[in-house]
Coordinates of N, CA and C in Angstrom, one line a residue:
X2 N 10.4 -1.0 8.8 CA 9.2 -0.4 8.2 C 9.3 -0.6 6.7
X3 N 7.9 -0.6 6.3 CA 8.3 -1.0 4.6 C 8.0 0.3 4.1
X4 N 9.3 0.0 2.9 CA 9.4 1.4 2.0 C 9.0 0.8 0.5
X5 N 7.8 2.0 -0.1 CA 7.4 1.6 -0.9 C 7.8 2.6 -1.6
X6 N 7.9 2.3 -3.0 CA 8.1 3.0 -4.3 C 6.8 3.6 -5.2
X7 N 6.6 4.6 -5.7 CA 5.5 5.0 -6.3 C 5.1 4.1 -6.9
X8 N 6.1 3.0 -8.5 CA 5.1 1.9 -8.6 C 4.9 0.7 -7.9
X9 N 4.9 1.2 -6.5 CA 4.5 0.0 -6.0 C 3.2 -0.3 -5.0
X10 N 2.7 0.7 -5.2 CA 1.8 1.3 -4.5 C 0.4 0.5 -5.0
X11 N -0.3 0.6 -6.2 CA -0.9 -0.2 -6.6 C -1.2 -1.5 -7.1
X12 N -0.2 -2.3 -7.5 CA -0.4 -3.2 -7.1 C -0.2 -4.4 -5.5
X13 N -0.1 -3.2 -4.5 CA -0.3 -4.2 -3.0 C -1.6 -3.5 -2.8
X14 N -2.2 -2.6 -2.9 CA -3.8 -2.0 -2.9 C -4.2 -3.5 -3.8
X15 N -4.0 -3.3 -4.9 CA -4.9 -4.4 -5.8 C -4.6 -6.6 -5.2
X16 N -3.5 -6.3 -4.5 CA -3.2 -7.6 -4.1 C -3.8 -7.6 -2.7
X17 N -3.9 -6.3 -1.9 CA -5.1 -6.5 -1.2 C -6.1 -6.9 -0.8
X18 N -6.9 -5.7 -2.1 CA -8.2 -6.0 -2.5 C -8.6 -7.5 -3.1
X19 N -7.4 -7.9 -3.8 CA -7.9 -9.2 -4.0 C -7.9 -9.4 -6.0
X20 N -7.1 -8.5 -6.3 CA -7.2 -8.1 -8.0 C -6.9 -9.1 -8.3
X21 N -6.6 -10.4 -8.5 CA -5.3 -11.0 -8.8 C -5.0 -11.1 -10.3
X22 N -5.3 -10.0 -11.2 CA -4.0 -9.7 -12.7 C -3.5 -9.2 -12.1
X23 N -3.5 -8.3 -11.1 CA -2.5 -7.3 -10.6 C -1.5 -7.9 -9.3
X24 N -2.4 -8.4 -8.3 CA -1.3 -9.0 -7.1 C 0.0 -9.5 -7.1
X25 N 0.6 -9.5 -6.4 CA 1.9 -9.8 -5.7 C 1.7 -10.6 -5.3
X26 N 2.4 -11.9 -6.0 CA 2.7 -13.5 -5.7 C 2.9 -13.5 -4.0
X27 N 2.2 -15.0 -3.6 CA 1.4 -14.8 -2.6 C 2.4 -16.1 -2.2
X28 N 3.2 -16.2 -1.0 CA 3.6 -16.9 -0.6 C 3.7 -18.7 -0.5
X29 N 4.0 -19.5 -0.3 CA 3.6 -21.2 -0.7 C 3.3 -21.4 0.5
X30 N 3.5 -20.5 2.0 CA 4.0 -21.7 3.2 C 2.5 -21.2 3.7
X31 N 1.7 -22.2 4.9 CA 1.1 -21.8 5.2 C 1.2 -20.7 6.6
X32 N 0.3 -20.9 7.6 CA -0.1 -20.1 9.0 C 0.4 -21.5 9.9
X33 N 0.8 -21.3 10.8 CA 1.7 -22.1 11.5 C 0.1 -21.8 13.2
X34 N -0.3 -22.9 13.3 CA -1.2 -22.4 14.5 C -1.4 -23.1 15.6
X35 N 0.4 -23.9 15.9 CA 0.6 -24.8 17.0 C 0.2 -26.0 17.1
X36 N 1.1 -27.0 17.5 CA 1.2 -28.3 17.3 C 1.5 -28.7 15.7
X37 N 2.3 -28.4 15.0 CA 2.5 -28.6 14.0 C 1.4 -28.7 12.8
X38 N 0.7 -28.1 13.0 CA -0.5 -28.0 12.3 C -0.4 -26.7 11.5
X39 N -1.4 -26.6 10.4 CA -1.1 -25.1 10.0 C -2.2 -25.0 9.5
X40 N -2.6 -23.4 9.2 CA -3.7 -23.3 7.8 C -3.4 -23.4 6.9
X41 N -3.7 -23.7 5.7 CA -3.1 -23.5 4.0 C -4.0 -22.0 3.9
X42 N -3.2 -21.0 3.0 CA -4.7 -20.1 2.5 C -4.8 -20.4 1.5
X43 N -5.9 -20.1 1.3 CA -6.9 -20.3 0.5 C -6.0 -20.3 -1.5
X44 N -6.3 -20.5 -2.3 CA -6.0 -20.6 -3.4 C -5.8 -18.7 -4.1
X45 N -5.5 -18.3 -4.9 CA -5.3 -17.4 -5.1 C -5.2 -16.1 -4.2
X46 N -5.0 -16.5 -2.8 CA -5.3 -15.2 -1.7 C -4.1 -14.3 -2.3
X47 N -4.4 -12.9 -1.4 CA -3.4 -11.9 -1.4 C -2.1 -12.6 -0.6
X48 N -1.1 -11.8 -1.2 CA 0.5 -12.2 0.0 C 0.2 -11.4 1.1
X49 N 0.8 -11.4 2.4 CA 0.7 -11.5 3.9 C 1.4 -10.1 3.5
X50 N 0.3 -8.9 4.4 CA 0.7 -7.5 5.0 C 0.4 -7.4 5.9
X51 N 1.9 -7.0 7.1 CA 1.4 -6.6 8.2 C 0.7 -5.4 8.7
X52 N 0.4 -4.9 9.7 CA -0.4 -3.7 10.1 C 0.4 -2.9 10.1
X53 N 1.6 -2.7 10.2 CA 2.4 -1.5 9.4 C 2.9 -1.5 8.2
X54 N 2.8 -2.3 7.7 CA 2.7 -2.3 6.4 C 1.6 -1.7 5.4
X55 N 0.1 -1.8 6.0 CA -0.7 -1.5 5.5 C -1.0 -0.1 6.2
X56 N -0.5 0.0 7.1 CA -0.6 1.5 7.7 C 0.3 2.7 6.8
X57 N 1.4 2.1 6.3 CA 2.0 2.8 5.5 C 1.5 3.3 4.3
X58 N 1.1 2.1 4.1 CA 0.1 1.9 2.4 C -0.5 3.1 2.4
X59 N -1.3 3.0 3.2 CA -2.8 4.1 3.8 C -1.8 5.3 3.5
X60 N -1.1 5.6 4.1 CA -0.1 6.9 4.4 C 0.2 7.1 3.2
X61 N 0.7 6.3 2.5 CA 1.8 6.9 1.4 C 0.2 7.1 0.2
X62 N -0.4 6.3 0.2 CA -1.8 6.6 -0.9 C -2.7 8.0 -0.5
X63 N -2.9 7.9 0.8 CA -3.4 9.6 1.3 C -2.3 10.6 0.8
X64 N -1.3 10.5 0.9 CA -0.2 11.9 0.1 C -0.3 11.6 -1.5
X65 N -0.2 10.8 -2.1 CA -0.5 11.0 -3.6 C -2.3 11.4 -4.0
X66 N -2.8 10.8 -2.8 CA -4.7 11.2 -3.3 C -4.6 13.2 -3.3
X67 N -3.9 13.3 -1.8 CA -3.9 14.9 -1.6 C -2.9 15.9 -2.8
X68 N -1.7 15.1 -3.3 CA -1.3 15.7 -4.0 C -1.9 15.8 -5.8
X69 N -2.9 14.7 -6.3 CA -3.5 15.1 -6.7 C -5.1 16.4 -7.2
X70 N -5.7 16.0 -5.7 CA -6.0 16.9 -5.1 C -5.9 18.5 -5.3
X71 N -4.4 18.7 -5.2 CA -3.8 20.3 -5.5 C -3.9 20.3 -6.5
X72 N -3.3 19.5 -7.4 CA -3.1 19.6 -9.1 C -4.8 19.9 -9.5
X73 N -5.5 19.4 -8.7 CA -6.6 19.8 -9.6 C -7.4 20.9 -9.4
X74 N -6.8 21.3 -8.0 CA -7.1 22.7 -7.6 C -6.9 23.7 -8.6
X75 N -5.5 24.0 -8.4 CA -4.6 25.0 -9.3 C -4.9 24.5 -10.8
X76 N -5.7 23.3 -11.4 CA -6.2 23.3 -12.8 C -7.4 24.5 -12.9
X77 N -8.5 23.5 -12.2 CA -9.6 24.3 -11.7 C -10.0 25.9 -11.7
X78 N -8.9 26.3 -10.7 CA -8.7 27.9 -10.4 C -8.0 28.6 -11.9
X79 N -7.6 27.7 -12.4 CA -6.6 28.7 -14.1 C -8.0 28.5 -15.0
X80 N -8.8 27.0 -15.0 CA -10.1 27.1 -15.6 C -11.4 28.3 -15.2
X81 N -11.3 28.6 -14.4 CA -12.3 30.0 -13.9 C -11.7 31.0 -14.0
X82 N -10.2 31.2 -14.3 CA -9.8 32.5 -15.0 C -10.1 32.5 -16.5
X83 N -10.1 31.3 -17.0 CA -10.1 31.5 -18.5 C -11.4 32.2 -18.6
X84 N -12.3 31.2 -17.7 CA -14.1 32.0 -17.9 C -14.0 33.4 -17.3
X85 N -13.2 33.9 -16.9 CA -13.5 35.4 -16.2 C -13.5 35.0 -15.0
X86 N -13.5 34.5 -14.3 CA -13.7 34.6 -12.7 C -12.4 35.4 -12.0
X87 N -12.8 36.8 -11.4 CA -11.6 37.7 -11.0 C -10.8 36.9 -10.0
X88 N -11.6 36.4 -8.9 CA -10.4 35.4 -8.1 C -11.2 34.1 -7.7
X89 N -10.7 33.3 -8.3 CA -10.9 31.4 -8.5 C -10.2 31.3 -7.5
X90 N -9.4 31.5 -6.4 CA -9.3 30.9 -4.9 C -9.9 30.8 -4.1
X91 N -11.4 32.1 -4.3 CA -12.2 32.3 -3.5 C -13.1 31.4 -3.8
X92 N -13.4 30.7 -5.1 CA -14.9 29.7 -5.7 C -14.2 27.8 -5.7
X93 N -12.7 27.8 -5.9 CA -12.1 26.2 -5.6 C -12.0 25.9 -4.0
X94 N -12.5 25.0 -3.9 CA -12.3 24.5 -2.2 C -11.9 22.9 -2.2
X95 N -11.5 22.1 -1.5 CA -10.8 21.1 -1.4 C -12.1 20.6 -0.1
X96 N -12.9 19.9 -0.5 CA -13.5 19.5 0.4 C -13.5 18.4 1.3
X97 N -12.6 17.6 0.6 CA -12.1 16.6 1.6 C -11.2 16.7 2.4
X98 N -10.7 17.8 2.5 CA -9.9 18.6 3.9 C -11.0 18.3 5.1
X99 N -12.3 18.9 4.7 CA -13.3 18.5 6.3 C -14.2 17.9 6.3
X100 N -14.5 17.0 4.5 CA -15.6 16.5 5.0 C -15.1 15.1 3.7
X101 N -14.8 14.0 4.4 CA -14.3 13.3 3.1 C -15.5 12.1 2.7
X102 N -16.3 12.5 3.9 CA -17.4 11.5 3.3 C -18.7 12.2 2.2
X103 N -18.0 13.7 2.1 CA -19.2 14.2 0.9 C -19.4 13.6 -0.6
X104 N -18.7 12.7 -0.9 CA -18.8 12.2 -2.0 C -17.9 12.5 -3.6
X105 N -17.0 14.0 -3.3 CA -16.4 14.4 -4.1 C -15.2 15.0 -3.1
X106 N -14.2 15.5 -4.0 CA -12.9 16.1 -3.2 C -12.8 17.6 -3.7
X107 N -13.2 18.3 -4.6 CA -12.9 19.5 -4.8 C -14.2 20.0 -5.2
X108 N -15.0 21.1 -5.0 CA -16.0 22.1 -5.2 C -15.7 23.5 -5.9
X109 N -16.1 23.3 -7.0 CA -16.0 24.5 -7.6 C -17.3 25.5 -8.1
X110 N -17.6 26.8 -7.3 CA -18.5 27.1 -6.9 C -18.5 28.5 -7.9
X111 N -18.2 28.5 -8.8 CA -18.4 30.3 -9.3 C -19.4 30.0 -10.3
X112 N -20.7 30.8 -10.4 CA -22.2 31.1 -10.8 C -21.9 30.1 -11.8
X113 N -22.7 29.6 -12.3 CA -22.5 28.9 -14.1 C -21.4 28.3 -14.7
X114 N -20.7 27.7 -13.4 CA -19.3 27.1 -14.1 C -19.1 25.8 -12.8
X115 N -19.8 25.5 -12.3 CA -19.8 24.6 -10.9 C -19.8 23.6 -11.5
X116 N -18.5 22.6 -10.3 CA -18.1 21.3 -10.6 C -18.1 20.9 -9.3
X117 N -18.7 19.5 -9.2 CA -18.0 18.9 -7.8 C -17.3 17.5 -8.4
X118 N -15.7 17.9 -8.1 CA -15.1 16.8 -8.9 C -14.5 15.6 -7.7
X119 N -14.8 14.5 -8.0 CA -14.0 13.4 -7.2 C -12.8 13.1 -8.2
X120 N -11.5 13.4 -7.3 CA -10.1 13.2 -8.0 C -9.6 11.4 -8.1
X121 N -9.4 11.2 -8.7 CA -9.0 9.7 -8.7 C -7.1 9.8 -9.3
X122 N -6.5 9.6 -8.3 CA -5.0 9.7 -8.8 C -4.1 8.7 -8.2
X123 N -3.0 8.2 -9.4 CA -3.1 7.0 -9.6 C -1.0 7.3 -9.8
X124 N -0.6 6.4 -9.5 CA 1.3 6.1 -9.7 C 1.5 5.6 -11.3
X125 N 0.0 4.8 -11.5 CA 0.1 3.5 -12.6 C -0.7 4.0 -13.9
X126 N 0.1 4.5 -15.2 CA -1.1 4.8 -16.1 C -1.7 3.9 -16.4
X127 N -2.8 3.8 -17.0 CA -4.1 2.9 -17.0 C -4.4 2.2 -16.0
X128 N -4.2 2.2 -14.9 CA -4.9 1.3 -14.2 C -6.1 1.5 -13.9
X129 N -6.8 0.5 -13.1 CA -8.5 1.1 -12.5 C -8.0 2.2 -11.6
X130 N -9.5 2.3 -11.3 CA -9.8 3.4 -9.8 C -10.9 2.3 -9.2
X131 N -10.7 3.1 -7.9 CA -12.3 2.9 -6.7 C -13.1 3.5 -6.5
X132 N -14.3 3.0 -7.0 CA -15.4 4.2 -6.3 C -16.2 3.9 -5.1
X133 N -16.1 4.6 -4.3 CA -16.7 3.8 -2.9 C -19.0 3.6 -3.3
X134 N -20.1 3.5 -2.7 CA -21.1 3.4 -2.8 C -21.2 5.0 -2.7
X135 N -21.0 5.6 -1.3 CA -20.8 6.8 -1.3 C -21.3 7.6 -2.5
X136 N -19.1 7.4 -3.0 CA -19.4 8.4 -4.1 C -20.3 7.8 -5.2
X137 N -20.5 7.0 -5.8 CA -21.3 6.8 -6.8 C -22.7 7.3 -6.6
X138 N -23.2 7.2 -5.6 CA -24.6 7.8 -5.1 C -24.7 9.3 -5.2
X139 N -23.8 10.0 -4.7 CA -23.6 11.4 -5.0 C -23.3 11.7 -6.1
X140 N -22.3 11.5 -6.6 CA -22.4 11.5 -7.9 C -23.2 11.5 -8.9
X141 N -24.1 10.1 -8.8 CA -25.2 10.2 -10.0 C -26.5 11.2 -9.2
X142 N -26.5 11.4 -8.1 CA -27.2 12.8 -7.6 C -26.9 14.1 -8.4
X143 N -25.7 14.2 -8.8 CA -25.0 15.4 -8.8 C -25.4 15.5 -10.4
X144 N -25.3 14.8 -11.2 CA -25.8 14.6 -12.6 C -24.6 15.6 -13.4
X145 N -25.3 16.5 -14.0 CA -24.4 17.5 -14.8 C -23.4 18.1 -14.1
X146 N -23.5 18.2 -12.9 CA -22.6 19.3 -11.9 C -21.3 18.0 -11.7
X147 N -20.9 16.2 -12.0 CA -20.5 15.8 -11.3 C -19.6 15.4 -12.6
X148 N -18.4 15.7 -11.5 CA -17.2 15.1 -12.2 C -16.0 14.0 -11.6
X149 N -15.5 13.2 -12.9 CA -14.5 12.4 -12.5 C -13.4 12.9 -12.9
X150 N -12.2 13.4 -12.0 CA -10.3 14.0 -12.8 C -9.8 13.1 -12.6
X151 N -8.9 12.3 -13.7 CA -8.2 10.8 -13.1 C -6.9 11.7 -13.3
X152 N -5.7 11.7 -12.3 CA -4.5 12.5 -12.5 C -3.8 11.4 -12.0
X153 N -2.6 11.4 -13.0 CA -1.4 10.9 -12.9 C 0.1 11.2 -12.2
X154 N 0.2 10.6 -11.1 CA 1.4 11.4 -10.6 C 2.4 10.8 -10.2
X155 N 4.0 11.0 -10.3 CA 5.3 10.4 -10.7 C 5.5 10.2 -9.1
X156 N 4.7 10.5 -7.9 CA 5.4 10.1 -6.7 C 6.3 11.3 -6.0
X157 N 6.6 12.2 -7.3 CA 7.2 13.2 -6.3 C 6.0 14.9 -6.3
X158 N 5.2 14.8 -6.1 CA 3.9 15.3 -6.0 C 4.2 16.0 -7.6
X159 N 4.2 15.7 -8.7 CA 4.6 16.0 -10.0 C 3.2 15.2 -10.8
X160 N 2.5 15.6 -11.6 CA 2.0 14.7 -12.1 C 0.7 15.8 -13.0
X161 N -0.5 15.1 -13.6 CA -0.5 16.0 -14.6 C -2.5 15.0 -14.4
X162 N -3.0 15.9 -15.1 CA -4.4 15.4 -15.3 C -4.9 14.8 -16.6
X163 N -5.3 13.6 -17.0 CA -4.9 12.8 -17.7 C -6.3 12.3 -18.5
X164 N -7.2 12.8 -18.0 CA -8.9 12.4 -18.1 C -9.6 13.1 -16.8
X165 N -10.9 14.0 -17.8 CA -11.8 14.1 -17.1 C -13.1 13.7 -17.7
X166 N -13.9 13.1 -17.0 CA -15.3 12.6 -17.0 C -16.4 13.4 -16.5
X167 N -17.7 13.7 -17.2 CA -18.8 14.7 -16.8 C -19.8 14.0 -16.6
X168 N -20.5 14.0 -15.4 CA -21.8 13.1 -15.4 C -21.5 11.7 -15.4
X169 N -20.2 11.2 -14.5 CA -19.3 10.3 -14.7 C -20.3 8.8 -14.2
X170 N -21.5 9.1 -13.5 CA -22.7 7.9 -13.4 C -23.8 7.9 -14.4
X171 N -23.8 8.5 -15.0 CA -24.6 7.9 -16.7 C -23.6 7.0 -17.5
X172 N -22.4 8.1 -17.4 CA -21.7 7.3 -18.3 C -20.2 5.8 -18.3
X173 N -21.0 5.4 -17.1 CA -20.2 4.4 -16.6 C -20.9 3.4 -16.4
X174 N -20.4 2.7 -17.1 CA -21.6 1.1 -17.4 C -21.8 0.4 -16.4
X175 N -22.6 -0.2 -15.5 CA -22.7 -0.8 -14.8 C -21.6 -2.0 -15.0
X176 N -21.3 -2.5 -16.0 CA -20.4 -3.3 -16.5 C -19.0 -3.3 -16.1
X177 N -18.8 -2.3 -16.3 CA -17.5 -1.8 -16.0 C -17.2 -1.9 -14.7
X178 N -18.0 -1.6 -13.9 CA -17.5 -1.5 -12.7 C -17.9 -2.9 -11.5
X179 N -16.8 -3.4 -10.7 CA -16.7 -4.9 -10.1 C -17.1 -4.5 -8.7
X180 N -17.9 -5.5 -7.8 CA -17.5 -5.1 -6.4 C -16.3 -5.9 -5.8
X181 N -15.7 -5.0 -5.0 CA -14.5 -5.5 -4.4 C -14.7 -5.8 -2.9
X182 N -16.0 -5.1 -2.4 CA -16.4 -5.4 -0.7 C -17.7 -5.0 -0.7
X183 N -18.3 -6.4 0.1 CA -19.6 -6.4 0.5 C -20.0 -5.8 1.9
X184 N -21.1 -5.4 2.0 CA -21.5 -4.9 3.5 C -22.4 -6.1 3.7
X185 N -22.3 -7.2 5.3 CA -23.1 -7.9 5.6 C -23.6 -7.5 7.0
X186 N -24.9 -7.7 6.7 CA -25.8 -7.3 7.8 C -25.1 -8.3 9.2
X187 N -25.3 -7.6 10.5 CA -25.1 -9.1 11.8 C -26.2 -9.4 11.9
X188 N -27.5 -9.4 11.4 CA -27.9 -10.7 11.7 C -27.7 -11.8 10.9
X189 N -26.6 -12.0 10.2 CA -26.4 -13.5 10.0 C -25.5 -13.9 11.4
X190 N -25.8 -13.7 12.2 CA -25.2 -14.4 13.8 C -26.3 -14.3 14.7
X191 N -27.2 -14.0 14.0 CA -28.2 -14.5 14.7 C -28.9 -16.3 14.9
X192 N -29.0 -16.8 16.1 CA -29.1 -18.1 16.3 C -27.8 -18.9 16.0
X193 N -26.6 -18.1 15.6 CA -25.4 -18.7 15.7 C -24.8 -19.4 17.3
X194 N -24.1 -20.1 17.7 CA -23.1 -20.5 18.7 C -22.3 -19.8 18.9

């Protein structure tokens, strides 16, 4: 089984995706596909992960996403005490516990102080984030109410909140942000063999 290290976590995400400032040098040899023949891949491809490999990946990035997650809980909840809120456990909720396609990960719901924040937490300071279509849509739905918390964390659920963003789809340039995956319709196999 592959054992990954907290910094090593984003760059096989980014050598995944296909980053290549970031990727992990990508093998010379090709795909061996009988009769002594092979494929080459392709010029700058990602290096070869197997399915437990990237099953782990998944695993070990869902425990640093959830662990930042809490950190911004327990930020959250000390921020609605400062405003007065008598109990901020009852108005912080972690929404992506039931619903991870809502667009944000934590809801904070006490009268005149509401956030719906999507957490972005990361092994690597500075690096990018992802934002799926999803959340960007909700998001710039959410306007004033919509926040980005980028949190930093050392791997051993330790880590700290490092940037927060308000109205994080006005103020994110279309520029800034790359696509990494396209959705294609099946009818291009239409009239195909």
């Amino acid at each position: 089984m592959l054992k990954l290290e907290p910094d090593d976590l984003e760059p096989v995400l980014a050598a995944f995706f296909g980053d290549s400032g970031k990727a992990l040098a990508a093998p010379a040899s090709g795909v061996s596909v009988g009769a002594g023949a092979s494929i080459e891949p392709p010029r700058g491809n990602r290096p070869p992960l197997t399915e437990e490999e990237f099953e782990a990946l998944l695993e070990r990035q869902s425990e640093i996403g959830r662990a930042g997650e809490g950190l911004v809980i327990l930020d959250e909840q000390a921020r609605l005490r400062r405003c007065g809120c008598p109990k901020p456990e009852d108005y912080v909720l972690r929404i992506a516990e039931s619903d991870v396609g809502r667009g944000y990960d934590v809801a904070s719901t006490w009268p005149g102080e509401e956030r719906c924040i999507e957490v972005k937490t990361t092994t690597r300071a500075g690096s990018d984030f992802f934002l799926t279509a999803n959340e960007r849509a909700v998001l710039g739905e959410l306007g004033e109410r919509a926040w980005i918390y980028r949190v930093e964390a050392d791997g051993n659920h330790d880590g700290k909140i490092v940037a927060r963003l308000n109205n994080p789809m006005r103020k994110i340039a279309e520029g800034h942000m790359t696509p990494v995956v396209w959705r294609v319709p099946n009818c291009v196999f239409d009239g195909e063999g």
